[in-house]
PDB file of C-alpha atoms and ligand atoms in Angstrom:
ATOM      1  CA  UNK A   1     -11.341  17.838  -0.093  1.00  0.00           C
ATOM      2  CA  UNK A   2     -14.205  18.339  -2.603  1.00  0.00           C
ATOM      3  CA  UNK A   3     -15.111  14.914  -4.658  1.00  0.00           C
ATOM      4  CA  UNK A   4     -15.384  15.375  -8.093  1.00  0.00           C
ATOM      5  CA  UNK A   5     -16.948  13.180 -10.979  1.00  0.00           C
ATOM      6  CA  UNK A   6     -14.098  11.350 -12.811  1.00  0.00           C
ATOM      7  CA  UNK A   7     -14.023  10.947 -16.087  1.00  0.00           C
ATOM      8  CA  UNK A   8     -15.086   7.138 -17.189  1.00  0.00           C
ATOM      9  CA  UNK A   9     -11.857   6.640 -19.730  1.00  0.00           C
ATOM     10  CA  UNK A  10     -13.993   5.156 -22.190  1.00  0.00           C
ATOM     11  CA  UNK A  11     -17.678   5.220 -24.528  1.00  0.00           C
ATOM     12  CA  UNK A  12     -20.661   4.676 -22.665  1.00  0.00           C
ATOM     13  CA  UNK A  13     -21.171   2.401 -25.485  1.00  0.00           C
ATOM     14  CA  UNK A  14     -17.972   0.680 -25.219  1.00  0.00           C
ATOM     15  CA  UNK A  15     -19.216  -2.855 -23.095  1.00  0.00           C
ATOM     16  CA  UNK A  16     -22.588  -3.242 -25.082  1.00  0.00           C
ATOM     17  CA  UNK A  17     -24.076  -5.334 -25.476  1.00  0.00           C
ATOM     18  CA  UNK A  18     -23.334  -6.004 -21.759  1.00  0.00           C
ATOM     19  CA  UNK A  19     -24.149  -3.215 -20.248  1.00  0.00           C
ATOM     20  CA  UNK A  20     -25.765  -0.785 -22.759  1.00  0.00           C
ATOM     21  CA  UNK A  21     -24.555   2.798 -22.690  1.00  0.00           C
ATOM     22  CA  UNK A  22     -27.950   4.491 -21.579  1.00  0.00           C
ATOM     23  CA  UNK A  23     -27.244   2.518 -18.186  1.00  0.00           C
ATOM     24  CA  UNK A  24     -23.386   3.454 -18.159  1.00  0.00           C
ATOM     25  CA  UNK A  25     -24.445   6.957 -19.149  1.00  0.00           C
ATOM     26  CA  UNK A  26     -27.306   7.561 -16.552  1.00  0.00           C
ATOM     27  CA  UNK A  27     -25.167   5.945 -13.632  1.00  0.00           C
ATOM     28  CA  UNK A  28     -22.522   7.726 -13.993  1.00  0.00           C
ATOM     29  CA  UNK A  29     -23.612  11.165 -14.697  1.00  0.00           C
ATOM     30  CA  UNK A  30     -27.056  10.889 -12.553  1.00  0.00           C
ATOM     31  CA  UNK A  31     -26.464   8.804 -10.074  1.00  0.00           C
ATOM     32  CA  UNK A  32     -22.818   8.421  -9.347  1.00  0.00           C
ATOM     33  CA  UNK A  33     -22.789  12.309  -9.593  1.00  0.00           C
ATOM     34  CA  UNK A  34     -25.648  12.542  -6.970  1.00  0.00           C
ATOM     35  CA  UNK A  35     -23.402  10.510  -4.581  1.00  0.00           C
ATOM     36  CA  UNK A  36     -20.626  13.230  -4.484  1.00  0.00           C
ATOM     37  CA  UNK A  37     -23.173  16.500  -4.688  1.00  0.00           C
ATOM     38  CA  UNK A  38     -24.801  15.290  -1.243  1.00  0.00           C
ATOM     39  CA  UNK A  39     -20.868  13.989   0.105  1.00  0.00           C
ATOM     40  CA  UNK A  40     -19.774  17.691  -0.908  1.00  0.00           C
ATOM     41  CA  UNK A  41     -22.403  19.123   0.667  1.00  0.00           C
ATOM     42  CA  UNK A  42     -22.126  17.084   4.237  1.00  0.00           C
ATOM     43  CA  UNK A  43     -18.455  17.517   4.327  1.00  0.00           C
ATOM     44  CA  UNK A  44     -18.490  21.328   3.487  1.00  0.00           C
ATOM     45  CA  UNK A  45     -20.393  22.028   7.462  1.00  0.00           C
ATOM     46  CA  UNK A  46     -16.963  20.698   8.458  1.00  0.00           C
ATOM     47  CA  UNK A  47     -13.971  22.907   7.469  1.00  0.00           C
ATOM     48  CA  UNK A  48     -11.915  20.986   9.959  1.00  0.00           C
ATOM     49  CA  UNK A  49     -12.234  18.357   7.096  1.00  0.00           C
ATOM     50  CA  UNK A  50     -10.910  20.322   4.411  1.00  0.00           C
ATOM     51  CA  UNK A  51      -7.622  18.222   4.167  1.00  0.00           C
ATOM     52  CA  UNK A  52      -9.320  15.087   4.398  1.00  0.00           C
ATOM     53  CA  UNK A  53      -9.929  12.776   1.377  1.00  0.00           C
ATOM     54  CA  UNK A  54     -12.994  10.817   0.974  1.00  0.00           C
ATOM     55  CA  UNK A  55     -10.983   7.605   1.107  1.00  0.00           C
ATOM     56  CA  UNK A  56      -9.762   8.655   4.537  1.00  0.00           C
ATOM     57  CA  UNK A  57     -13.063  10.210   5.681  1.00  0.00           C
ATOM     58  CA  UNK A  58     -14.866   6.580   4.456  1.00  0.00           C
ATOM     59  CA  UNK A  59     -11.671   4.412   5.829  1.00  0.00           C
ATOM     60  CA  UNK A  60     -12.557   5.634   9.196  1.00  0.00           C
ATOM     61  CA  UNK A  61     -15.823   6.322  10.090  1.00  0.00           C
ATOM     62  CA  UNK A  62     -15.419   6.766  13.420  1.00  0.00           C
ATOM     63  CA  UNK A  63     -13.380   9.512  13.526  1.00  0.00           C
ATOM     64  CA  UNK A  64     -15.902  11.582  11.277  1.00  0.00           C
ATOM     65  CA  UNK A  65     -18.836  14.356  13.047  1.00  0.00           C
ATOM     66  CA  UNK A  66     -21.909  12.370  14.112  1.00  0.00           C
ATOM     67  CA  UNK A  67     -23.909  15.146  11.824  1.00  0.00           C
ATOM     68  CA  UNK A  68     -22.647  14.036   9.279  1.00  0.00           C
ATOM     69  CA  UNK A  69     -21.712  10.183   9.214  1.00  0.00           C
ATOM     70  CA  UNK A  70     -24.227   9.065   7.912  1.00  0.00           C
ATOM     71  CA  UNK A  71     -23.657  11.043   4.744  1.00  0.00           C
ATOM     72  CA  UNK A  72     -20.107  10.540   4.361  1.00  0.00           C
ATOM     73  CA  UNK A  73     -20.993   6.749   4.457  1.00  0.00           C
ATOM     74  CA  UNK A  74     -23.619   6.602   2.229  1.00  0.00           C
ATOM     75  CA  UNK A  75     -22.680   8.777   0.215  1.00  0.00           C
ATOM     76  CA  UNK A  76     -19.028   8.847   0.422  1.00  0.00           C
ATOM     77  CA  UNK A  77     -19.238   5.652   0.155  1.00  0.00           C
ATOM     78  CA  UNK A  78     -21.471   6.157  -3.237  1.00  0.00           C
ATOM     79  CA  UNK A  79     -18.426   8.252  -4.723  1.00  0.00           C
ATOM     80  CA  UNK A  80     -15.821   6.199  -3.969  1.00  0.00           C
ATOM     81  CA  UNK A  81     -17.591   2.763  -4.778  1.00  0.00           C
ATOM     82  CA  UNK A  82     -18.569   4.050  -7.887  1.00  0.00           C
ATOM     83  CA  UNK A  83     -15.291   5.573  -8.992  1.00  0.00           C
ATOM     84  CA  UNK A  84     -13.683   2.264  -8.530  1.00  0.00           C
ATOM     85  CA  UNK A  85     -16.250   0.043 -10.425  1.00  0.00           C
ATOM     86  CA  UNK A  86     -15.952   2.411 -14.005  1.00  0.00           C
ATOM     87  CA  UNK A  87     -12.363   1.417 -13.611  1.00  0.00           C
ATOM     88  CA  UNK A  88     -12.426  -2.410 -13.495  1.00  0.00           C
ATOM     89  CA  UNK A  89     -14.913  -2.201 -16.089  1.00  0.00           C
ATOM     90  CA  UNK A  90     -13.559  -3.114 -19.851  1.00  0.00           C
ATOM     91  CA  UNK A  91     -14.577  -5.532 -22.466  1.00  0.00           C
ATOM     92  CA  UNK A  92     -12.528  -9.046 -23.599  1.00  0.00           C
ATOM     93  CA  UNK A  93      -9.401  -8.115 -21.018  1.00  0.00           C
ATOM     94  CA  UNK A  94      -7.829 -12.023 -20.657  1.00  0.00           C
ATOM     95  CA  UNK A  95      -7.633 -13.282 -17.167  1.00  0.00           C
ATOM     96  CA  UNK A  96      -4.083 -13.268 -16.608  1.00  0.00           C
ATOM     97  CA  UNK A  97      -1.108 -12.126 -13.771  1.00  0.00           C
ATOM     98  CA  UNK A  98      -0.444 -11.906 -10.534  1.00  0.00           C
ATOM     99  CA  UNK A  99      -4.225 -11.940  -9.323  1.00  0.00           C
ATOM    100  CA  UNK A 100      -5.143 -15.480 -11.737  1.00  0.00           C
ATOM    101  CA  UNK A 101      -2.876 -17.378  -9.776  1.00  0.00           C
ATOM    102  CA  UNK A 102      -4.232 -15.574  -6.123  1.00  0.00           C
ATOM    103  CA  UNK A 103      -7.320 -16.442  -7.266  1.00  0.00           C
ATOM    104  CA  UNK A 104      -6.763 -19.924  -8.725  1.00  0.00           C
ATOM    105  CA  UNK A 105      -5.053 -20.403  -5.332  1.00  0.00           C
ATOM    106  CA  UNK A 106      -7.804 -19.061  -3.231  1.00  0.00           C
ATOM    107  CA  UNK A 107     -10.873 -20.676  -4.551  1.00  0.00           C
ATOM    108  CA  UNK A 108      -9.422 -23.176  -6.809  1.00  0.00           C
ATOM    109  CA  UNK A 109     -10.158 -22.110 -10.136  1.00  0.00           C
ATOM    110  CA  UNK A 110     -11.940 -19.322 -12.143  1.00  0.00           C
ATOM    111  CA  UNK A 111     -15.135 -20.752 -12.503  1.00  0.00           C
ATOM    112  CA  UNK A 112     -15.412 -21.790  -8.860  1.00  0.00           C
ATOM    113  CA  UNK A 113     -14.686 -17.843  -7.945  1.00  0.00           C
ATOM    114  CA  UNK A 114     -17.422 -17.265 -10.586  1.00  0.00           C
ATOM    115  CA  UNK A 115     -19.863 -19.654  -9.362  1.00  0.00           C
ATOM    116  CA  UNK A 116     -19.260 -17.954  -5.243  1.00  0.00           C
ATOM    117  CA  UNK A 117     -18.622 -14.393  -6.781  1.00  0.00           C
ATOM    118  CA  UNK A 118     -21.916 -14.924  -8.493  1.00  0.00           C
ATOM    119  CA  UNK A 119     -23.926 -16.015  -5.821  1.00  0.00           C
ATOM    120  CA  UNK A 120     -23.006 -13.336  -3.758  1.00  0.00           C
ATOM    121  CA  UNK A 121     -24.241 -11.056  -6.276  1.00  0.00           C
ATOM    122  CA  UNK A 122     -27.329 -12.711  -6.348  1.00  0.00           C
ATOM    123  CA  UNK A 123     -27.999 -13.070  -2.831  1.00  0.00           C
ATOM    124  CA  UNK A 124     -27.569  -9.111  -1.874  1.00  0.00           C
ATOM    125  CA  UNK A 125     -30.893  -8.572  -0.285  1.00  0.00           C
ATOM    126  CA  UNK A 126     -31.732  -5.195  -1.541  1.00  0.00           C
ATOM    127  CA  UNK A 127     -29.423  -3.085  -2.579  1.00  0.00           C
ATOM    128  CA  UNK A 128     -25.459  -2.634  -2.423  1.00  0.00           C
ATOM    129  CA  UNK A 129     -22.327  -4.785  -3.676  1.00  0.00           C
ATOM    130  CA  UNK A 130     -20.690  -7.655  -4.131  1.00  0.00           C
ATOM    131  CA  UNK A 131     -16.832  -7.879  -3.746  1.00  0.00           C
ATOM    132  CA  UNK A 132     -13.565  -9.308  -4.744  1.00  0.00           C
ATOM    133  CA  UNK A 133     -11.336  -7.778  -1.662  1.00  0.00           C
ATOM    134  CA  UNK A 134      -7.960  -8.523   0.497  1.00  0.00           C
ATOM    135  CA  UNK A 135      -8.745  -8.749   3.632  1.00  0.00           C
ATOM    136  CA  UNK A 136      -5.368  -8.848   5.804  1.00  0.00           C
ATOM    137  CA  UNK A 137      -3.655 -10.629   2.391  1.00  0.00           C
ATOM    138  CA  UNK A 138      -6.027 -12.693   2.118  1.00  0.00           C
ATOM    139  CA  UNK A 139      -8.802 -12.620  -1.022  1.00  0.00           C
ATOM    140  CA  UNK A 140     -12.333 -12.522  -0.007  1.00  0.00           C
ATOM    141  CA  UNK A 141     -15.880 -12.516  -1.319  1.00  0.00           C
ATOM    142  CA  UNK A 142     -18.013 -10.363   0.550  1.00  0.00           C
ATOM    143  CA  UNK A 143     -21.100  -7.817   0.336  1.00  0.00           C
ATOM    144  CA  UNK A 144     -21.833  -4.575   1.406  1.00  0.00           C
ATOM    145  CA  UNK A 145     -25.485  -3.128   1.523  1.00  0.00           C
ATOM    146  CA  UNK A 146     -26.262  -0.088   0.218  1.00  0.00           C
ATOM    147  CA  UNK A 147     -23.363   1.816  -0.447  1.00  0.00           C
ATOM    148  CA  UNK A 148     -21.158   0.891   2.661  1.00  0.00           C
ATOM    149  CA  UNK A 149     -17.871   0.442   1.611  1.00  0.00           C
ATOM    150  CA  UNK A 150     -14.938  -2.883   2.219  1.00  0.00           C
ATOM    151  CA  UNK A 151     -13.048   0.304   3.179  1.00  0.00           C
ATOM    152  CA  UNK A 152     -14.653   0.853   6.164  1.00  0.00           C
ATOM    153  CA  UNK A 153     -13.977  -2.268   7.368  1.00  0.00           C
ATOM    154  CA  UNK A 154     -10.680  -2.571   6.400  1.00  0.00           C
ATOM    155  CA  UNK A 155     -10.661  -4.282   3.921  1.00  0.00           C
ATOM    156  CA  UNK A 156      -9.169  -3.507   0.219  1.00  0.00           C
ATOM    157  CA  UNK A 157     -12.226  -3.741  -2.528  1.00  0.00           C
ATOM    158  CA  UNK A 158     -10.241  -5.605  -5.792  1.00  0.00           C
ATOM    159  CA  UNK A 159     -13.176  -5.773  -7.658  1.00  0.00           C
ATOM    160  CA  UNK A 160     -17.154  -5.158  -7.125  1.00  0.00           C
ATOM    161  CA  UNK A 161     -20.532  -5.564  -9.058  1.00  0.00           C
ATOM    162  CA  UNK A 162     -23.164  -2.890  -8.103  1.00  0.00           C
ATOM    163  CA  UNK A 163     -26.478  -4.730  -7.631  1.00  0.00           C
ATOM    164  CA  UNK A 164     -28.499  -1.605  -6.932  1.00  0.00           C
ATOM    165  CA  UNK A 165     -31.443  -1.874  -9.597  1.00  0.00           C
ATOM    166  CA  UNK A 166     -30.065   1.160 -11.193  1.00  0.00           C
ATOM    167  CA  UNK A 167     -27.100  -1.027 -12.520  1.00  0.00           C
ATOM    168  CA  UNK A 168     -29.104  -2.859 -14.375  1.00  0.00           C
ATOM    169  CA  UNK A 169     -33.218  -2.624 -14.372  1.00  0.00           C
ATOM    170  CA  UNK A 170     -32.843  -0.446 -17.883  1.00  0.00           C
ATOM    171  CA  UNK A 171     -31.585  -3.856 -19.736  1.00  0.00           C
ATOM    172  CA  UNK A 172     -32.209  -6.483 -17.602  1.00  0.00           C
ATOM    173  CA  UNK A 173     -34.911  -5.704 -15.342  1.00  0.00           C
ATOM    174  CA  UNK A 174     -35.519  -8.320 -12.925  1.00  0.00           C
ATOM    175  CA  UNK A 175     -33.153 -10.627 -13.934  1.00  0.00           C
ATOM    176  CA  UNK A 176     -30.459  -9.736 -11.622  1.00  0.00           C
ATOM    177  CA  UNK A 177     -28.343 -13.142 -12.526  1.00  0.00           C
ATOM    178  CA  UNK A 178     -28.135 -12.259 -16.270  1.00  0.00           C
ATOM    179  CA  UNK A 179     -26.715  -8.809 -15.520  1.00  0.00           C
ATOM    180  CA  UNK A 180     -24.545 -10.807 -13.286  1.00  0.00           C
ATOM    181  CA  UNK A 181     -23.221 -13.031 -16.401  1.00  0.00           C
ATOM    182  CA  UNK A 182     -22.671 -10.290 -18.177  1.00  0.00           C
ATOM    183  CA  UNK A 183     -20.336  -8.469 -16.013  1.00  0.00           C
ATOM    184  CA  UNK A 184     -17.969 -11.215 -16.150  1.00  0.00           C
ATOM    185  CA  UNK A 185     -17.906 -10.720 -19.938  1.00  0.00           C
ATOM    186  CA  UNK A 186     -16.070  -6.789 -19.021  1.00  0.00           C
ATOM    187  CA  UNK A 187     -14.088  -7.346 -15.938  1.00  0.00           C
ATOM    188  CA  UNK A 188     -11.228  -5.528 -16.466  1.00  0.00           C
ATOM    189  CA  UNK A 189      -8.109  -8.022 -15.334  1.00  0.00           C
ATOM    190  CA  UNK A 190      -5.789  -6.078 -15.847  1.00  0.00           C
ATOM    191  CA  UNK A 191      -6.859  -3.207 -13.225  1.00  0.00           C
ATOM    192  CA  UNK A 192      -7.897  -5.553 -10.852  1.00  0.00           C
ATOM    193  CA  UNK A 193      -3.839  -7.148 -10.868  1.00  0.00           C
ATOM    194  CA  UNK A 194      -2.816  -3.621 -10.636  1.00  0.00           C
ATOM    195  CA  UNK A 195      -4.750  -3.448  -7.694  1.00  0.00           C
ATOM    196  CA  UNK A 196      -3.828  -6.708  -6.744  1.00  0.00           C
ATOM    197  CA  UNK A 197      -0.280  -6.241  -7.304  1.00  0.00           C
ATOM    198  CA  UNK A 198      -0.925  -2.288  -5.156  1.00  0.00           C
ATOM    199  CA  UNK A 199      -2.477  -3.911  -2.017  1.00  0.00           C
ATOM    200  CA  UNK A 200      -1.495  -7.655  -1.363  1.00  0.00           C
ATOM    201  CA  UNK A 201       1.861  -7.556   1.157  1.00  0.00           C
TER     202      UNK A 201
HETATM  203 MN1   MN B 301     -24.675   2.461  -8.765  1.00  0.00          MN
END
């Protein structure tokens, strides 16, 4: 199954100011569409993969042709991490439901998930992710390097912040922290309860 650029839902200038729209506008149609030209092209050697999603191709690495693994998780990976993170994305969305009280529960309070959340972010050596996921029912902070996937290790990705440069160099150039305050100014709480509410058991 062919991955295709979805569409964002929204402006590119609709979190400034932060994350101004020539970032939102370059990632997505530049680099996130990148990501599923070179998947497409890896996964079209293989028409025994034809019915396959990317999800299921990235959920299960193992199963996928050596030629082409390395593709499918980089940049299978690419699509899918990237079509996840436009979603959870949205300006002044309260923090509220289902997934304030897992999370209140979990790390004791919204600014201690912040402060752990945060650090992750900042620690990322290089490039990749940081993540909100549930990880057999149970919420996580983790990290992924470059664009590996919780997927692939079983895990369900709630939420993520992409650290790769091209996130935020335009704006904030080195200071990887301050793009990292700003992203909890347009998490999107409401998507990440659906997802919540979708995955936990
Ligand atoms: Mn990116």
């Amino acid at each position: 199954m062919k991955a295709q650029l979805p569409e964002l839902g929204y402006e590119y200038d609709a979190l400034e100011p932060y994350i101004d729209a020539k970032t939102m506008e370059i990632h997505h149609t530049k680099h996130h569409q990148a990501y599923i030209n070179k998947f497409n092209e890896a996964v079209e050697k293989h028409a025994e993969l034809d019915e396959k999603t990317p999800e299921e191709l990235v959920a299960n690495l193992d199963a996928v042709p050596e030629d082409i693994r390395g593709a499918v998780r980089n940049h299978g990976g690419g699509y899918l991490n990237h079509a996840l993170f436009w979603t959870i994305l949205k300006r002044d969305v309260p923090f509220d439901g289902d997934i304030k009280t897992a999370i209140e529960g979990a790390f004791g309070s919204l600014e201690a998930f912040k402060e752990a959340f945060s650090n992750a972010a900042a620690t990322v050596f290089g490039s990749g992710w940081a993540w909100l996921v549930l990880d057999n029912n149970e919420l996580k902070i983790t990290q992924t390097h470059n664009q590996d996937s919780p997927t692939s290790q079983g895990q369900i990705p709630l939420l993520g912040i992409d650290v790769w440069e091209h996130a935020y160099y335009l704006k904030f150039q080195n200071k990887r922290p301050d793009y990292v305050e700003a992203f909890f100014h347009v998490i999107n709480w409401e998507k990440v309860n659906e997802l919540y509410l979708a995955a936990k058991q």
